Coordinates of C-alpha atoms (C1' of nucleotides) in Angstrom, one line a residue:
Chain L
X1 CA 256.1 62.9 23.4
X2 CA 257.6 66.3 24.1
X3 CA 257.6 67.1 20.4
X4 CA 254.0 66.1 19.8
X5 CA 252.1 68.6 17.7
X6 CA 249.2 69.9 19.6
X7 CA 247.1 72.7 18.0
X8 CA 243.8 74.2 19.0
X9 CA 240.8 75.9 17.6
X10 CA 239.3 78.2 20.1
X11 CA 236.1 79.8 18.8
X12 CA 233.9 82.0 20.9
X13 CA 230.3 80.8 20.7
X14 CA 228.3 82.8 18.2
X15 CA 225.7 80.4 17.0
X16 CA 227.3 79.8 13.7
X17 CA 230.7 79.0 12.2
X18 CA 232.1 82.0 10.4
X19 CA 234.0 81.1 7.2
X20 CA 237.1 82.9 8.6
X21 CA 236.9 80.8 11.7
X22 CA 236.3 77.7 9.6
X23 CA 239.5 78.5 7.6
X24 CA 241.4 78.8 10.9
X25 CA 240.0 75.4 12.0
X26 CA 240.8 73.8 8.7
X27 CA 244.4 74.9 8.7
X28 CA 244.9 73.8 12.3
X29 CA 243.2 70.5 11.5
X30 CA 245.5 70.0 8.5
X31 CA 248.5 70.7 10.5
X32 CA 247.5 68.3 13.2
X33 CA 246.6 65.5 10.8
X34 CA 249.7 66.0 8.8
X35 CA 252.0 65.7 11.9
X36 CA 250.0 63.0 13.6
X37 CA 249.2 65.5 16.2
X38 CA 246.1 66.5 18.1
X39 CA 243.5 69.1 17.5
X40 CA 241.9 70.5 20.6
X41 CA 238.5 72.3 20.4
X42 CA 238.1 74.8 23.1
X43 CA 235.2 77.1 23.5
X44 CA 236.2 80.5 24.7
X45 CA 233.1 81.4 26.6
X46 CA 234.4 83.8 29.1
X47 CA 232.5 87.0 29.4
X48 CA 229.9 86.7 26.6
X49 CA 226.4 86.3 27.9
X50 CA 225.7 84.8 24.5
X51 CA 227.3 81.5 25.4
X52 CA 224.3 79.1 25.2
X53 CA 223.9 75.5 24.3
X54 CA 222.6 76.5 20.9
X55 CA 225.3 78.9 20.1
X56 CA 227.9 76.3 20.9
X57 CA 226.1 73.7 18.9
X58 CA 226.2 76.0 15.9
X59 CA 230.0 75.9 15.9
X60 CA 230.1 72.2 16.4
X61 CA 227.5 71.6 13.6
X62 CA 229.6 73.7 11.2
X63 CA 232.8 71.7 12.0
X64 CA 231.0 68.4 11.7
X65 CA 229.6 69.3 8.4
X66 CA 233.0 70.3 7.1
X67 CA 234.4 67.1 8.3
X68 CA 236.8 68.7 10.7
X69 CA 237.2 66.3 13.6
X70 CA 239.1 67.0 16.8
X71 CA 240.9 64.9 19.3
X72 CA 240.2 66.6 22.6
X73 CA 237.4 68.8 23.8
X74 CA 235.3 70.7 23.5
X75 CA 236.8 72.2 26.6
X76 CA 235.1 75.2 28.0
X77 CA 237.2 78.1 29.1
X78 CA 234.9 79.0 32.0
X79 CA 235.5 75.6 33.5
X80 CA 239.0 76.8 34.3
X81 CA 238.4 80.1 35.9
X82 CA 240.0 79.0 39.1
X83 CA 243.1 78.2 37.2
X84 CA 243.2 81.5 35.5
X85 CA 242.7 83.3 38.8
X86 CA 245.5 81.2 40.4
X87 CA 247.8 82.2 37.6
X88 CA 247.0 85.9 38.2
X89 CA 247.6 85.5 41.9
X90 CA 251.0 83.9 41.2
X91 CA 252.0 86.8 39.0
X92 CA 250.8 89.2 41.7
X93 CA 252.7 87.4 44.4
X94 CA 255.8 87.4 42.3
X95 CA 255.6 91.1 41.7
X96 CA 255.0 90.5 38.0
X97 CA 251.6 92.1 38.1
X98 CA 250.0 94.7 40.3
X99 CA 246.6 96.0 41.4
X100 CA 245.3 99.0 39.6
X101 CA 242.7 101.2 41.2
X102 CA 242.0 103.5 38.4
X103 CA 238.4 103.6 37.5
X104 CA 237.1 102.5 34.2
X105 CA 235.5 105.9 33.7
X106 CA 238.8 107.7 34.3
X107 CA 240.6 105.4 31.9
X108 CA 237.9 105.7 29.2
X109 CA 238.0 109.4 29.3
X110 CA 241.8 109.5 29.2
X111 CA 241.8 107.1 26.2
X112 CA 239.1 109.2 24.5
X113 CA 241.1 112.4 25.1
X114 CA 244.2 110.8 23.7
X115 CA 242.4 109.6 20.6
X116 CA 240.9 113.0 20.0
X117 CA 244.2 114.8 20.6
X118 CA 245.9 112.2 18.3
X119 CA 248.2 111.4 21.1
X120 CA 249.6 108.0 22.0
X121 CA 246.9 105.8 23.5
X122 CA 248.1 103.7 26.3
X123 CA 247.9 103.2 30.1
X124 CA 249.9 105.7 31.8
X125 CA 251.1 103.5 34.6
X126 CA 249.5 105.5 37.4
X127 CA 249.1 102.5 39.8
X128 CA 252.4 100.7 38.8
X129 CA 254.4 102.6 41.4
X130 CA 251.9 102.8 44.2
X131 CA 253.5 102.4 47.7
X132 CA 252.3 99.7 50.0
X133 CA 250.6 102.4 52.1
X134 CA 248.7 103.7 49.2
X135 CA 247.6 100.3 48.2
X136 CA 246.5 99.6 51.8
X137 CA 244.5 102.8 51.8
X138 CA 242.7 101.9 48.6
X139 CA 242.0 98.4 49.9
X140 CA 240.8 99.7 53.3
X141 CA 238.2 101.8 51.5
X142 CA 237.1 98.9 49.4
X143 CA 238.1 100.5 46.1
X144 CA 237.7 98.0 43.3
X145 CA 240.8 97.0 41.4
X146 CA 241.9 95.2 38.4
X147 CA 245.1 93.3 38.0
X148 CA 247.6 94.6 35.5
X149 CA 250.6 92.8 34.1
X150 CA 253.8 94.6 34.8
X151 CA 255.6 94.8 31.5
X152 CA 259.3 94.6 32.2
X153 CA 261.2 97.9 32.1
X154 CA 264.0 96.6 30.0
X155 CA 265.8 97.9 27.0
X156 CA 265.1 96.0 23.8
X157 CA 262.0 94.0 23.0
X158 CA 260.1 90.8 22.8
X159 CA 259.8 88.9 19.6
X160 CA 259.1 85.6 18.0
X161 CA 259.7 83.9 14.7
X162 CA 256.3 83.7 13.0
X163 CA 256.1 80.8 10.7
X164 CA 254.2 82.9 8.2
X165 CA 255.4 86.5 8.8
X166 CA 259.0 85.9 9.8
X167 CA 260.6 87.7 12.7
X168 CA 258.3 90.0 14.6
X169 CA 259.7 92.2 17.3
X170 CA 258.3 94.9 19.5
X171 CA 260.0 97.2 22.1
X172 CA 259.0 96.7 25.7
X173 CA 258.4 100.4 25.9
X174 CA 255.7 100.0 23.2
X175 CA 253.7 97.7 25.3
X176 CA 251.6 99.2 28.1
X177 CA 250.6 97.3 31.2
X178 CA 247.6 95.4 30.3
X179 CA 244.7 94.2 32.4
X180 CA 244.6 90.4 33.1
X181 CA 241.8 90.3 35.7
X182 CA 238.7 92.4 35.8
X183 CA 237.5 94.2 38.9
X184 CA 234.9 91.6 39.3
X185 CA 237.8 89.1 39.6
X186 CA 237.0 87.5 36.2
X187 CA 240.2 86.9 34.2
X188 CA 240.6 88.3 30.7
X189 CA 241.1 86.7 27.4
X190 CA 244.8 87.4 27.1
X191 CA 245.5 85.5 30.4
X192 CA 242.9 82.8 30.0
X193 CA 244.2 82.0 26.5
X194 CA 247.7 81.6 27.7
X195 CA 246.9 79.6 30.8
X196 CA 244.7 77.3 28.7
X197 CA 247.3 76.8 26.0
X198 CA 249.9 76.0 28.6
X199 CA 247.6 73.5 30.3
X200 CA 246.7 71.9 27.0
X201 CA 250.4 71.8 26.0
X202 CA 249.7 73.6 22.7
X203 CA 252.8 73.4 20.5
X204 CA 251.7 75.6 17.6
X205 CA 249.3 78.5 17.6
X206 CA 247.8 79.0 14.1
X207 CA 245.5 81.9 14.1
X208 CA 244.5 85.1 12.2
X209 CA 246.7 88.1 11.9
X210 CA 244.1 90.0 14.0
X211 CA 245.8 88.4 16.9
X212 CA 249.3 89.4 15.9
X213 CA 249.6 92.2 18.4
X214 CA 248.4 90.0 21.2
X215 CA 251.3 87.7 20.7
X216 CA 254.1 89.7 22.2
X217 CA 252.0 90.4 25.3
X218 CA 251.2 86.7 25.5
X219 CA 254.8 85.8 25.2
X220 CA 255.5 88.0 28.2
X221 CA 252.8 86.0 30.0
X222 CA 254.4 82.7 29.1
X223 CA 257.7 83.9 30.3
X224 CA 256.3 85.3 33.6
X225 CA 254.5 82.0 34.1
X226 CA 257.7 80.1 33.4
X227 CA 256.2 78.2 30.5
X228 CA 257.7 77.3 27.1
X229 CA 256.5 79.6 24.3
X230 CA 254.8 77.8 21.5
X231 CA 255.4 78.4 17.8
X232 CA 253.2 81.0 16.2
X233 CA 251.8 81.2 12.7
X234 CA 249.6 84.1 11.8
X235 CA 247.5 83.6 8.8
X236 CA 246.2 86.5 6.6
X237 CA 242.6 87.7 7.1
X238 CA 239.7 87.3 4.8
X239 CA 238.3 90.7 3.7
X240 CA 235.4 91.8 1.5
X241 CA 235.8 93.5 -1.8
X242 CA 236.1 96.8 0.0
X243 CA 238.8 95.4 2.1
X244 CA 236.8 95.4 5.3
X245 CA 236.5 92.4 7.6
X246 CA 233.7 90.1 6.6
X247 CA 231.1 89.8 9.3
X248 CA 227.6 88.5 9.6
X249 CA 226.5 92.0 10.6
X250 CA 227.5 93.6 7.4
X251 CA 227.3 90.6 5.0
X252 CA 224.6 88.4 6.4
X253 CA 224.4 84.7 6.3
X254 CA 226.8 84.4 3.4
X255 CA 229.7 84.4 5.9
X256 CA 228.5 81.4 7.8
X257 CA 229.3 77.9 7.0
X258 CA 225.8 76.9 7.6
X259 CA 224.6 79.0 4.7
X260 CA 226.7 76.9 2.4
X261 CA 225.4 73.7 3.8
X262 CA 221.9 75.0 3.3
X263 CA 222.5 76.1 -0.2
X264 CA 223.7 72.9 -1.7
X265 CA 227.4 73.1 -1.3
X266 CA 229.7 70.2 -0.7
X267 CA 231.7 70.2 2.4
X268 CA 235.0 69.2 0.8
X269 CA 234.5 71.9 -1.9
X270 CA 234.2 74.4 0.9
X271 CA 237.4 73.1 2.6
X272 CA 239.2 73.1 -0.7
X273 CA 238.2 76.7 -1.4
X274 CA 238.9 78.0 2.0
X275 CA 242.4 76.5 1.9
X276 CA 243.1 78.4 -1.3
X277 CA 242.3 81.7 0.4
X278 CA 245.8 82.6 1.6
X279 CA 247.6 79.5 0.8
X280 CA 248.8 77.7 -2.4
X281 CA 250.8 74.6 -3.0
X282 CA 253.3 76.4 -5.1
X283 CA 252.4 74.7 -8.3
X284 CA 249.3 75.2 -10.5
X285 CA 247.1 72.7 -8.6
X286 CA 243.8 74.0 -7.2
X287 CA 241.8 70.9 -6.7
X288 CA 243.0 68.7 -3.8
X289 CA 241.7 65.5 -2.3
X290 CA 242.2 65.2 1.4
X291 CA 245.2 63.1 0.9
X292 CA 246.7 65.5 -1.6
X293 CA 246.1 68.4 0.7
X294 CA 247.7 66.6 3.6
X295 CA 250.8 66.1 1.6
X296 CA 250.9 69.5 0.0
X297 CA 250.1 71.7 3.0
X298 CA 252.7 73.6 4.9
X299 CA 252.7 76.7 7.1
X300 CA 255.5 78.4 5.2
X301 CA 253.4 78.5 2.1
X302 CA 250.7 80.5 3.7
X303 CA 250.5 84.0 2.3
X304 CA 251.4 87.1 4.2
X305 CA 248.9 89.4 2.6
X306 CA 245.1 89.4 3.2
X307 CA 242.8 87.7 0.8
X308 CA 239.5 88.9 -0.5
X309 CA 236.4 86.9 -0.4
X310 CA 235.1 87.9 -3.8
X311 CA 231.4 88.2 -3.1
X312 CA 229.4 90.9 -4.8
X313 CA 226.1 91.3 -3.2
X314 CA 224.5 92.8 -6.3
X315 CA 225.6 90.2 -8.8
X316 CA 222.7 87.7 -9.2
X317 CA 224.8 85.4 -11.3
X318 CA 227.1 84.6 -8.5
X319 CA 225.5 83.7 -5.2
X320 CA 229.0 83.6 -3.7
X321 CA 232.6 83.8 -4.7
X322 CA 232.7 82.5 -8.3
X323 CA 235.7 80.4 -7.5
X324 CA 233.9 78.6 -4.8
X325 CA 231.0 78.0 -7.2
X326 CA 233.5 76.6 -9.7
X327 CA 235.1 74.3 -7.2
X328 CA 231.7 73.1 -6.0
X329 CA 230.6 72.4 -9.5
X330 CA 233.8 70.5 -10.1
X331 CA 233.2 68.1 -7.2
X332 CA 229.5 67.9 -8.0
X333 CA 230.3 66.8 -11.5
X334 CA 233.1 64.4 -10.7
X335 CA 232.2 62.8 -7.4
X336 CA 231.0 59.3 -6.9
X337 CA 227.5 59.0 -8.3
X338 CA 226.2 56.9 -5.4
X339 CA 227.4 59.4 -3.0
X340 CA 225.8 62.2 -5.0
X341 CA 222.6 60.2 -5.0
X342 CA 222.5 60.2 -1.2
X343 CA 222.9 64.0 -1.2
X344 CA 220.4 64.6 -3.8
X345 CA 217.9 62.3 -2.1
X346 CA 217.9 64.8 0.8
X347 CA 217.2 67.7 -1.5
X348 CA 214.4 65.9 -3.2
X349 CA 212.9 64.8 0.1
X350 CA 213.1 68.4 1.4
X351 CA 211.3 69.5 -1.8
X352 CA 208.7 66.9 -1.3
X353 CA 209.4 65.1 -4.6
X354 CA 211.4 62.1 -3.4
X355 CA 210.1 58.7 -4.4
X356 CA 211.1 55.4 -2.8
X357 CA 211.3 53.8 -6.3
X358 CA 214.5 55.9 -6.9
X359 CA 216.1 53.4 -4.6
X360 CA 214.2 50.5 -6.0
X361 CA 213.2 49.7 -9.5
X362 CA 214.0 53.2 -10.7
X363 CA 217.5 53.3 -9.2
X364 CA 219.4 53.0 -12.5
X365 CA 217.1 55.6 -14.0
X366 CA 217.7 57.9 -11.0
X367 CA 221.5 57.6 -11.1
X368 CA 221.5 58.2 -14.9
X369 CA 219.3 61.3 -14.4
X370 CA 221.8 62.7 -12.0
X371 CA 224.7 61.9 -14.2
X372 CA 223.1 63.5 -17.3
X373 CA 222.1 66.7 -15.5
X374 CA 225.0 67.4 -13.1
X375 CA 227.2 68.4 -16.0
X376 CA 225.5 71.8 -16.0
X377 CA 224.9 72.2 -12.3
X378 CA 226.7 74.1 -9.6
X379 CA 225.0 73.2 -6.4
X380 CA 222.8 70.4 -5.0
X381 CA 219.9 72.8 -5.1
X382 CA 220.0 72.8 -8.9
X383 CA 218.6 69.3 -8.9
X384 CA 215.3 70.5 -7.4
X385 CA 215.2 73.8 -9.3
X386 CA 216.5 73.5 -12.8
X387 CA 216.3 69.8 -12.6
X388 CA 212.8 69.6 -11.1
X389 CA 211.1 68.5 -14.3
X390 CA 212.9 65.1 -14.1
X391 CA 211.2 64.3 -10.9
X392 CA 207.9 66.1 -11.0
X393 CA 205.3 67.5 -13.3
X394 CA 204.8 70.7 -11.4
X395 CA 207.9 72.4 -12.6
X396 CA 208.1 76.0 -13.5
X397 CA 209.3 77.1 -16.9
X398 CA 212.1 79.6 -17.0
X399 CA 211.0 82.8 -18.6
X400 CA 213.6 82.8 -21.4
X401 CA 212.6 79.2 -22.4
X402 CA 209.0 80.2 -22.5
X403 CA 209.6 83.3 -24.5
X404 CA 212.4 82.3 -26.8
X405 CA 211.6 78.7 -27.5
X406 CA 207.9 78.5 -27.2
X407 CA 205.8 81.7 -27.4
X408 CA 208.0 83.1 -30.2
X409 CA 206.8 80.3 -32.4
X410 CA 203.0 80.3 -32.1
X411 CA 202.7 77.3 -34.5
X412 CA 204.3 75.1 -31.8
X413 CA 201.0 75.2 -30.0
X414 CA 199.7 72.9 -32.7
X415 CA 202.9 71.2 -33.8
X416 CA 204.0 69.8 -30.4
X417 CA 200.8 67.9 -29.7
X418 CA 201.0 66.7 -33.3
X419 CA 204.6 65.5 -32.7
X420 CA 203.3 63.9 -29.5
X421 CA 201.0 61.8 -31.6
X422 CA 203.9 60.6 -33.8
X423 CA 205.9 59.7 -30.8
X424 CA 203.1 57.9 -29.1
X425 CA 203.1 55.6 -32.1
X426 CA 206.8 54.8 -31.9
X427 CA 207.8 51.3 -31.1
X428 CA 211.4 51.9 -30.1
X429 CA 211.6 55.1 -28.1
X430 CA 215.3 55.6 -28.3
X431 CA 217.5 58.7 -28.8
X432 CA 218.2 57.6 -32.4
X433 CA 214.6 57.0 -33.3
X434 CA 213.3 60.1 -31.6
X435 CA 215.9 62.2 -33.4
X436 CA 214.7 60.8 -36.7
X437 CA 211.1 61.5 -35.9
X438 CA 211.9 65.0 -34.7
X439 CA 214.0 65.9 -37.7
X440 CA 211.5 64.4 -40.2
X441 CA 208.8 66.4 -38.5
X442 CA 210.8 69.6 -38.9
X443 CA 211.5 68.9 -42.5
X444 CA 207.9 68.2 -43.2
X445 CA 206.9 71.5 -41.6
X446 CA 209.7 73.2 -43.5
X447 CA 211.3 74.6 -40.5
X448 CA 214.6 74.4 -38.8
X449 CA 215.0 71.3 -36.6
X450 CA 215.9 73.6 -33.6
X451 CA 212.5 75.1 -33.5
X452 CA 210.4 72.0 -32.6
X453 CA 213.3 70.5 -30.7
X454 CA 213.9 73.4 -28.4
X455 CA 210.2 73.8 -28.1
X456 CA 210.2 70.3 -26.7
X457 CA 213.0 71.2 -24.4
X458 CA 210.9 74.0 -22.9
X459 CA 207.7 71.9 -22.5
X460 CA 209.5 68.8 -21.3
X461 CA 212.1 70.3 -19.0
X462 CA 211.1 74.0 -18.4
X463 CA 214.7 74.9 -19.3
X464 CA 216.4 76.7 -22.1
X465 CA 219.5 74.5 -21.7
X466 CA 220.2 70.9 -20.9
X467 CA 221.5 67.7 -22.2
X468 CA 220.9 66.5 -25.8
X469 CA 217.2 66.5 -26.4
X470 CA 217.2 63.1 -28.0
X471 CA 218.8 61.7 -24.8
X472 CA 216.2 63.6 -22.9
X473 CA 213.4 62.0 -24.9
X474 CA 214.6 58.6 -24.3
X475 CA 215.4 59.0 -20.7
X476 CA 212.3 60.9 -19.7
X477 CA 210.4 58.1 -21.4
X478 CA 207.6 58.0 -24.0
X479 CA 204.7 58.3 -21.5
X480 CA 206.0 61.5 -19.9
X481 CA 207.1 63.0 -23.2
X482 CA 203.8 62.4 -24.9
X483 CA 201.8 63.6 -22.0
X484 CA 203.7 66.9 -21.6
X485 CA 203.8 67.6 -25.3
X486 CA 200.1 67.1 -25.5
X487 CA 199.7 69.7 -22.8
X488 CA 201.7 72.3 -24.7
X489 CA 198.7 74.6 -24.8
X490 CA 198.8 75.3 -21.1
X491 CA 201.9 77.3 -21.5
X492 CA 200.4 79.4 -24.2
X493 CA 197.3 79.9 -22.0
X494 CA 199.3 81.4 -19.2
Chain Q
rG1 C1' 248.5 109.9 17.2
rU2 C1' 251.8 105.4 18.3
rC3 C1' 253.2 100.4 17.1
rC4 C1' 253.0 96.0 14.0
rC5 C1' 252.1 93.7 9.3
rC6 C1' 251.3 93.7 4.1
rA7 C1' 251.7 95.4 -1.3
rU8 C1' 252.1 90.9 -8.8
rC9 C1' 246.1 90.8 -13.7
rG10 C1' 239.0 92.6 -11.4
rU11 C1' 239.6 88.1 -7.7
rC12 C1' 242.7 83.7 -5.9
rU13 C1' 247.7 83.2 -6.8
rA14 C1' 253.1 81.3 -9.0
rG15 C1' 257.6 83.8 -9.2
rU16 C1' 260.6 87.3 -4.0
rC17 C1' 264.4 84.0 0.8
rU18 C1' 268.9 81.7 -3.2
rG19 C1' 268.7 88.9 -8.6
rG20 C1' 269.5 86.9 -15.1
rU21 C1' 265.8 81.1 -17.8
rC22 C1' 259.8 86.6 -16.3
rC23 C1' 258.8 92.4 -22.0
rA24 C1' 255.9 88.0 -15.5
rG25 C1' 253.0 81.8 -15.4
rG26 C1' 248.3 79.4 -13.9
rA27 C1' 243.1 79.5 -12.1
rC28 C1' 238.3 82.1 -11.7
rA29 C1' 235.6 85.9 -14.0
rC30 C1' 235.0 88.4 -18.7
rC31 C1' 235.1 88.7 -24.3
rA32 C1' 235.6 86.2 -29.2
rG33 C1' 235.7 81.7 -32.2
rC34 C1' 235.1 76.3 -32.9
rC35 C1' 231.6 72.4 -31.7
rU36 C1' 226.0 72.0 -31.2
rU37 C1' 218.9 71.3 -31.6
rU38 C1' 220.0 74.6 -26.7
rC39 C1' 223.0 75.4 -22.7
rA40 C1' 227.0 73.5 -20.6
rC41 C1' 231.5 70.8 -21.1
rG42 C1' 235.8 70.8 -24.2
rC43 C1' 239.3 73.2 -27.3
rU44 C1' 241.5 77.8 -29.4
rG45 C1' 242.5 82.8 -28.9
rG46 C1' 241.8 87.7 -26.5
rC47 C1' 241.7 91.2 -22.3
rG48 C1' 244.4 91.9 -18.0
rA49 C1' 249.3 93.1 -13.0
rC50 C1' 255.0 93.7 -10.8
rA51 C1' 251.5 100.8 -6.4
rG52 C1' 255.1 105.3 -7.2
rG53 C1' 260.0 107.2 -6.7
rG54 C1' 265.0 106.7 -5.6
rG55 C1' 269.2 103.6 -4.9
rU56 C1' 272.6 98.9 -5.2
rU57 C1' 274.0 96.0 -9.6
rC58 C1' 276.5 94.5 -16.0
rG59 C1' 271.3 93.1 -14.8
rA60 C1' 265.7 94.0 -10.0
rA61 C1' 259.0 91.7 -9.7
rU62 C1' 263.0 89.7 -6.7
rC63 C1' 267.9 93.4 -2.4
rC64 C1' 267.9 98.5 0.4
rC65 C1' 265.5 103.3 1.4
rC66 C1' 261.5 106.8 1.0
rU67 C1' 256.4 107.9 -0.4
rU68 C1' 251.6 106.2 -1.1
rG69 C1' 247.9 102.7 -0.3
rG70 C1' 245.6 98.7 2.5
rG71 C1' 245.0 95.8 7.0
rG72 C1' 245.6 94.9 12.2
rA73 C1' 246.4 96.5 17.2
rC74 C1' 246.5 100.2 21.1
rG75 C1' 239.5 97.5 25.8
rC76 C1' 237.7 95.8 33.0
rC77 C1' 235.9 92.1 24.2
rA78 C1' 237.4 87.5 22.4

RNA sequence: GUCCCCAUCGUCUAGUCUGGUCCAGGACACCAGCCUUUCACGCUGGCGACAGGGGUUCGAAUCCCCUUGGGGACGCCA
């Protein structure tokens, strides 16, 4: 099993799953599933005081909702602190790391000064060449120290063959001795990460390009620890329209997977969309089933350049990236109706307008309602907003419908109740028959059919758009149609 | 300041490795038309890009160099 594919997703607990993190998780998951490998979930909870039950649960909830399952874990980095420390001791003992007694303040000011002077910013190696006597003196006085990795003083450089970027190399001289253990003896990310990946026998590290510069330092660690170096693949980052990293701080809830769950998005639509950010199959396909994605996916088709999450805060028409909306709508409109019904049930229940009959004697009616209306919908929320009139009488009327299709034609205030009377007398309340009645009515009033018909749309559905009105008449049913048409006056009264 | 990476329509991208079939293809968005009681769907059409400059070559989006632009990193954060 030496060639077993083992990948990992190592989020730090933040209370929510970031869409960038979700994308990383998805690609790792795809790679694991595609190669019959294992996905390991590891919570990187070192340092952060924010590592709480809730913040960890937020990550797990997000993954569960997306349908990303893992094979091992969650492991917690802090459970392996002793192992991390042992690795540091091993390096220290082997002369591959050294104690550094420089104070944080001194280093900070040096770094600050270098930044300001636009000089090279790196550790100057002050403690690298301390004599045993000097070290003994520091220790005798109880001077706190950190452990730094001793970057080899060789010619040439370290490098690796990135599966996305190609060959990446860096000169040893460009890498300064980095800290691997804090002065409070807590090991740092760079070390922990490597020790954990070695223990978990990770074969492929698929992560964001923001980790690219860590890689060479980590390879040095692998070598010093005598462990095989995994294969790396650095995926492009997701930026905002100003090419800045997307973050909850500057973009709000829109960057968290939970937001999409709470706003009527379908998990697979989300997965599909996120995959397309920085990857393509090489043909024109954009909609992928899980099976198709598992077949089509490959690391070498991941893009090198960063992708932009096309979200414009000030555009009310698009609550998020329009492509995501399109993909969500696609699945909403084509997915299995029964499955859709289960999802819509939750929305109706949350809105307080669910009725048990929708699963009983009105089941067929309910399913047909969804099928009729989903053609125009983008998210599950639309069923309880634009589609509310199908399930409840207390719907709002959209302003354009009110203005353009009702108030503009004052005569509708009399006409619609009159039409209600005709419809009440109908024996066969079908689309064909209602159309006939409606058209005859318009002709009689010497007006365009669209005027009474769209007036009906407003009064019956509250919308300016929707399915064919004749189908609406039939499906909504005579009783409701007549009742609402008779109440036309209330809209004028408002 | 130093190092690393990247660069095709507004956005996601195909094409780049293996130059010619690309005066650059698809999708989203946008615009127009058709359809229609409305909107949507659908269909048809339109708008719209190889960052700039050098080179190599018979020929460059594709190879090389420079410039510019963007991103990342340089932490006792992860």
